[in-house]
Amino acid sequence: MLFNSYEFILLFLPVTFVVFFTLGKLKCNKLATVWLVLASLFFYGWWDYHYVPLLLMSILFNYFVGKQIENRANKKAILFGGIAADLLLLGYFKYADFFISTVNDLSGSSLGLLNIVLPLGISFFTFTQIAYLVDVYRGIAKNISLLYYFEFVTIFPHLIAGPIISYKEMLPQFVRAETFAINHKNIALGLAIFAIGLTKKVMIADNLAVWANIAFNNSENLTFLAAWIGSISYSLQLYFDFSGYSEMAIGLGLLFNLSLPMNFNSPYQATSIIDFWRRWHMTLGSWVKEYMYIPLGGNRHGELCKMRNLLVSMLLIGLWHGAGWTFVLWGGEHTVYCLL
């Protein structure tokens, strides 16, 4: 179910909103949370219900691993085991065919592709939960209950397209009494931000997609002018699509009195590549910085280590955006630009 679909806007969102705040008005806060979790799972399963069990197993696994990290002495081994399992799951669904294709290209073999359908939002809920495990290990996140952990992972405004959220920042919002009471200011602000994002997605990005698709579907017969129109259309389509979804997510969060992190801040106005990555997919950049770049050593151990850490981080960002060598090269290219 997409944020710009009639089913979402006219049915799912109003019903979810009314039931949630009705239960909140009756002081049934935990029941309201249960309702929001079930609604979010329904939202996820609308695309393909076969992947709901995968999401549930991932949530239960990471919650269990988090509890073990809290209660056991060998915390680091448990942490690494949990992260490895998360990455293996993500790698299988997102990168298995990429790996097989690469082996075929390099060796001349003809291994069959698995043709795996990528589960919706798997990168987001995987990275969200890896951050949770690390925060538990660091002692800055603590389990309250399985219910709130379910809400943390599944809350529908962020589930399929981000932003990547933090357990330590979201949990206080989930449990406070004010979350379950209608806030007219938040509703007005949330609807306004959602409407702006919806306009960017439907009226700008989707219309530009028509021109971009014409160019990419006829790449062998393009004129000079048509190639530039297609290229610029695609750049702006990508820009307004991501900007629209980021704003719709923030607006939806405010409707339920939740403050989601900003994920997009006019990246095409950036004055440098470094500034660009402070504005584009901001929560991914923050995640990579906090959970990869700094733990690897950041810029604390000399220029060579800094270059290595930056390269690893940017290659990860490249692979995040897609399973292909073009994305790997794109990440490497941005590493060079950041070092210039």
XYZ file of C-alpha atoms in Angstrom:
340
model
C 0.000 0.000 0.000
C 1.456 3.332 -1.081
C 0.956 6.640 0.716
C -0.485 8.156 -2.448
C -3.007 5.376 -3.105
C -6.754 5.840 -2.683
C -6.891 2.817 -0.363
C -4.405 4.420 1.982
C -5.781 7.964 1.994
C -9.510 7.204 2.002
C -9.672 3.978 4.033
C -6.561 2.835 5.868
C -5.449 6.176 7.331
C -8.869 7.412 8.556
C -9.801 4.054 10.101
C -6.411 3.637 11.780
C -6.521 7.205 13.101
C -10.089 7.017 14.477
C -9.664 3.652 16.192
C -6.284 4.588 17.692
C -7.497 7.810 19.289
C -10.830 6.305 20.327
C -8.934 3.682 22.305
C -6.650 6.416 23.632
C -9.648 8.453 24.802
C -10.886 5.358 26.650
C -7.462 5.176 28.368
C -6.756 1.853 26.662
C -3.242 2.897 25.686
C -1.760 -0.568 25.326
C -4.737 -1.685 23.279
C -4.266 1.390 21.091
C -0.634 0.377 20.596
C -1.717 -3.163 19.698
C -4.126 -1.685 17.161
C -1.379 0.449 15.604
C 0.929 -2.562 15.329
C -1.790 -4.697 13.718
C -2.699 -1.871 11.343
C 0.964 -1.483 10.383
C 1.286 -5.216 9.709
C -1.846 -5.030 7.548
C -0.320 -2.052 5.737
C 2.849 -4.071 5.083
C 0.974 -7.198 4.064
C -1.199 -5.319 1.564
C 1.691 -5.502 -0.932
C 2.335 -9.230 -0.391
C 1.135 -10.980 2.751
C 3.617 -13.825 2.196
C 6.405 -11.611 3.574
C 4.643 -10.716 6.812
C 5.997 -13.881 8.541
C 9.517 -12.859 7.464
C 9.057 -9.464 9.097
C 7.641 -11.071 12.247
C 10.523 -13.557 12.491
C 13.054 -10.754 12.056
C 11.402 -8.743 14.850
C 11.216 -11.694 17.256
C 14.797 -12.716 16.496
C 16.239 -9.265 17.121
C 14.159 -8.726 20.246
C 15.442 -12.045 21.613
C 19.041 -11.162 20.700
C 18.625 -7.780 22.397
C 17.442 -9.478 25.584
C 20.443 -11.807 25.476
C 22.821 -8.887 25.070
C 21.279 -7.302 28.161
C 21.437 -10.449 30.291
C 24.547 -12.357 29.220
C 28.256 -11.841 29.839
C 29.440 -12.530 26.283
C 27.677 -9.470 24.912
C 30.019 -8.808 21.992
C 29.742 -12.329 20.576
C 25.952 -12.212 20.788
C 25.931 -8.776 19.139
C 28.118 -9.934 16.248
C 25.995 -13.063 15.833
C 22.788 -11.015 15.689
C 24.220 -8.529 13.195
C 25.606 -11.350 11.040
C 22.189 -13.036 10.921
C 20.514 -9.743 9.947
C 23.044 -9.107 7.191
C 22.746 -12.664 5.877
C 18.987 -12.252 5.600
C 19.358 -8.929 3.812
C 22.153 -10.284 1.626
C 20.137 -13.288 0.526
C 17.103 -11.304 -0.573
C 18.831 -8.215 -1.953
C 22.225 -9.377 -3.216
C 22.100 -13.127 -3.979
C 21.282 -12.680 -7.669
C 23.865 -9.887 -7.924
C 26.499 -12.252 -6.515
C 25.476 -15.088 -8.853
C 25.528 -12.766 -11.878
C 28.991 -11.544 -10.915
C 30.295 -15.108 -10.589
C 28.802 -15.962 -13.986
C 30.392 -12.920 -15.600
C 33.828 -13.540 -14.104
C 34.000 -17.312 -14.560
C 31.900 -17.779 -17.675
C 29.637 -20.165 -15.788
C 25.868 -20.269 -16.200
C 24.564 -20.583 -12.669
C 20.835 -20.025 -12.556
C 19.533 -16.879 -10.918
C 17.232 -17.291 -7.942
C 14.920 -14.495 -9.160
C 14.175 -13.508 -5.580
C 11.466 -10.908 -5.023
C 12.839 -8.273 -2.671
C 10.618 -7.917 0.426
C 9.309 -4.395 0.811
C 11.342 -2.250 3.193
C 13.811 -4.998 4.151
C 16.782 -2.606 4.096
C 14.985 -0.189 6.420
C 13.804 -2.689 9.020
C 17.165 -4.501 8.942
C 19.284 -1.386 9.503
C 16.815 -0.124 12.114
C 17.200 -3.332 14.099
C 20.981 -3.512 13.749
C 21.166 -0.031 15.268
C 18.902 -1.230 18.071
C 21.218 -4.170 18.857
C 24.257 -1.888 18.932
C 22.471 0.607 21.184
C 21.492 -2.194 23.581
C 25.119 -3.325 23.635
C 26.227 0.239 24.378
C 23.675 0.485 27.183
C 21.770 3.409 25.657
C 18.669 1.437 24.700
C 16.698 -0.822 27.012
C 13.890 -3.257 26.330
C 10.569 -2.248 27.836
C 8.293 -4.797 26.227
C 7.895 -6.829 23.059
C 4.826 -4.760 22.173
C 6.720 -1.478 22.001
C 9.532 -3.143 20.092
C 6.976 -4.324 17.537
C 5.682 -0.772 17.288
C 9.211 0.543 16.846
C 9.934 -1.704 13.860
C 6.520 -1.792 12.188
C 5.117 1.731 12.647
C 3.770 2.311 9.155
C 4.943 5.895 8.388
C 8.567 4.705 8.218
C 8.247 0.991 7.428
C 8.598 0.868 3.634
C 10.544 4.006 2.713
C 12.177 5.297 5.874
C 13.414 7.249 7.642
C 15.638 4.933 9.662
C 14.521 5.541 13.229
C 16.245 5.106 16.580
C 14.794 3.041 19.428
C 16.233 5.324 22.079
C 14.551 8.333 20.464
C 11.207 6.742 19.609
C 10.457 4.718 22.766
C 9.764 7.761 24.992
C 7.257 8.942 22.385
C 5.516 5.557 22.267
C 4.862 5.403 26.010
C 3.958 8.993 26.917
C 0.301 9.696 27.661
C 0.171 12.670 25.267
C 0.715 10.348 22.297
C -2.734 8.841 22.774
C -4.633 12.136 22.909
C -5.695 14.115 19.862
C -3.442 17.134 19.297
C -5.067 19.564 16.876
C -1.837 21.430 16.230
C -0.053 18.208 15.267
C -2.976 17.171 13.079
C -2.975 20.482 11.207
C 0.804 20.457 10.785
C 0.858 16.768 9.868
C -1.840 17.147 7.210
C -0.077 20.182 5.734
C 3.291 18.405 5.504
C 1.623 15.253 4.144
C -0.196 17.318 1.486
C 3.056 18.986 0.406
C 4.777 15.618 0.100
C 1.805 14.112 -1.726
C 1.845 16.987 -4.221
C 5.549 16.496 -4.900
C 5.032 12.776 -5.451
C 1.860 12.798 -7.550
C 1.974 16.075 -9.435
C 5.714 16.433 -10.019
C 7.620 13.133 -9.637
C 5.046 10.886 -11.322
C 4.663 13.248 -14.289
C 8.414 13.570 -14.730
C 8.627 9.759 -14.665
C 6.763 9.661 -17.986
C 9.541 11.618 -19.725
C 12.305 9.689 -17.965
C 10.774 6.340 -18.952
C 10.475 7.380 -22.586
C 14.182 8.174 -22.659
C 15.364 5.058 -20.828
C 13.089 2.737 -22.836
C 14.414 4.135 -26.133
C 18.052 4.679 -25.223
C 19.357 3.410 -28.578
C 17.412 5.975 -30.616
C 17.770 9.112 -28.515
C 18.561 12.477 -29.970
C 20.847 14.883 -28.114
C 17.877 16.898 -26.849
C 15.824 13.829 -25.879
C 18.761 12.423 -23.905
C 19.088 15.636 -21.893
C 15.337 15.799 -21.281
C 15.347 12.204 -20.060
C 18.378 12.733 -17.842
C 17.065 15.904 -16.221
C 13.581 14.402 -15.848
C 14.995 11.367 -14.050
C 17.125 13.522 -11.731
C 14.144 15.654 -10.765
C 11.805 12.644 -10.541
C 14.162 10.964 -8.074
C 14.514 14.212 -6.135
C 10.798 14.958 -5.767
C 9.824 11.307 -5.223
C 12.181 10.927 -2.264
C 11.420 14.408 -0.972
C 7.677 13.700 -1.194
C 7.868 10.361 0.607
C 10.112 11.830 3.323
C 7.626 14.615 3.994
C 4.615 12.299 3.872
C 6.297 10.096 6.493
C 6.895 13.063 8.815
C 3.326 14.281 8.309
C 1.865 10.861 9.056
C 3.980 10.557 12.176
C 2.675 13.904 13.457
C -0.930 12.738 12.990
C -0.146 10.110 15.636
C 1.888 12.554 17.786
C 5.185 10.989 16.730
C 8.166 13.073 15.664
C 10.101 11.217 12.957
C 13.583 12.417 12.003
C 14.106 14.623 8.964
C 15.445 12.609 6.028
C 15.744 15.097 3.174
C 16.931 18.705 3.143
C 17.211 20.158 -0.385
C 20.314 18.152 -1.398
C 20.484 19.759 -4.839
C 21.257 23.016 -3.047
C 24.376 21.463 -1.518
C 27.633 23.362 -1.994
C 29.835 20.236 -1.901
C 29.571 16.438 -1.939
C 30.011 16.355 1.836
C 27.192 18.866 2.180
C 25.121 16.752 -0.228
C 25.424 13.723 2.075
C 24.329 15.844 5.006
C 21.115 16.569 3.092
C 20.348 13.406 1.082
C 18.934 10.402 2.934
C 20.017 12.020 6.159
C 19.127 9.115 8.465
C 21.126 6.677 6.305
C 24.120 8.996 6.443
C 23.762 9.326 10.216
C 23.412 5.538 10.545
C 26.555 4.862 8.520
C 28.483 7.492 10.460
C 27.389 6.260 13.904
C 27.408 2.514 13.348
C 30.156 2.042 10.764
C 32.455 5.004 10.096
C 33.133 5.961 13.736
C 33.407 2.348 15.045
C 35.945 1.646 12.265
C 38.019 4.519 13.629
C 36.620 7.499 11.755
C 39.386 10.019 11.104
C 41.185 9.373 14.380
C 44.055 7.173 13.143
C 45.608 8.989 10.246
C 44.776 9.787 6.661
C 45.029 6.233 5.299
C 42.614 4.860 7.890
C 40.273 7.758 7.232
C 40.324 6.979 3.489
C 39.681 3.301 4.155
C 36.795 3.992 6.524
C 35.247 6.492 4.140
C 35.551 4.059 1.223
C 33.880 1.240 3.168
C 31.103 3.593 4.275
C 30.432 4.981 0.805
C 30.499 1.522 -0.798
C 27.870 0.447 1.715
C 25.764 3.484 0.831
C 26.154 2.622 -2.834
C 25.040 -0.977 -2.298
C 22.150 0.255 -0.147
C 20.747 2.063 -3.163
C 20.923 -0.984 -5.421
C 22.494 -4.386 -6.083
C 24.756 -3.702 -9.046
C 28.287 -2.722 -9.945
C 27.075 0.683 -11.088
C 26.049 1.401 -7.487
C 29.422 0.140 -6.215
C 31.233 2.434 -8.657
C 28.917 5.279 -7.672
C 29.858 4.779 -4.015
C 33.549 4.672 -4.900
C 33.210 7.803 -7.022
C 31.611 9.683 -4.144
C 34.479 8.549 -1.897
C 36.937 10.262 -4.237
C 34.794 13.412 -4.336
C 34.587 13.519 -0.519
C 38.371 13.293 -0.262
C 39.069 16.066 -2.762
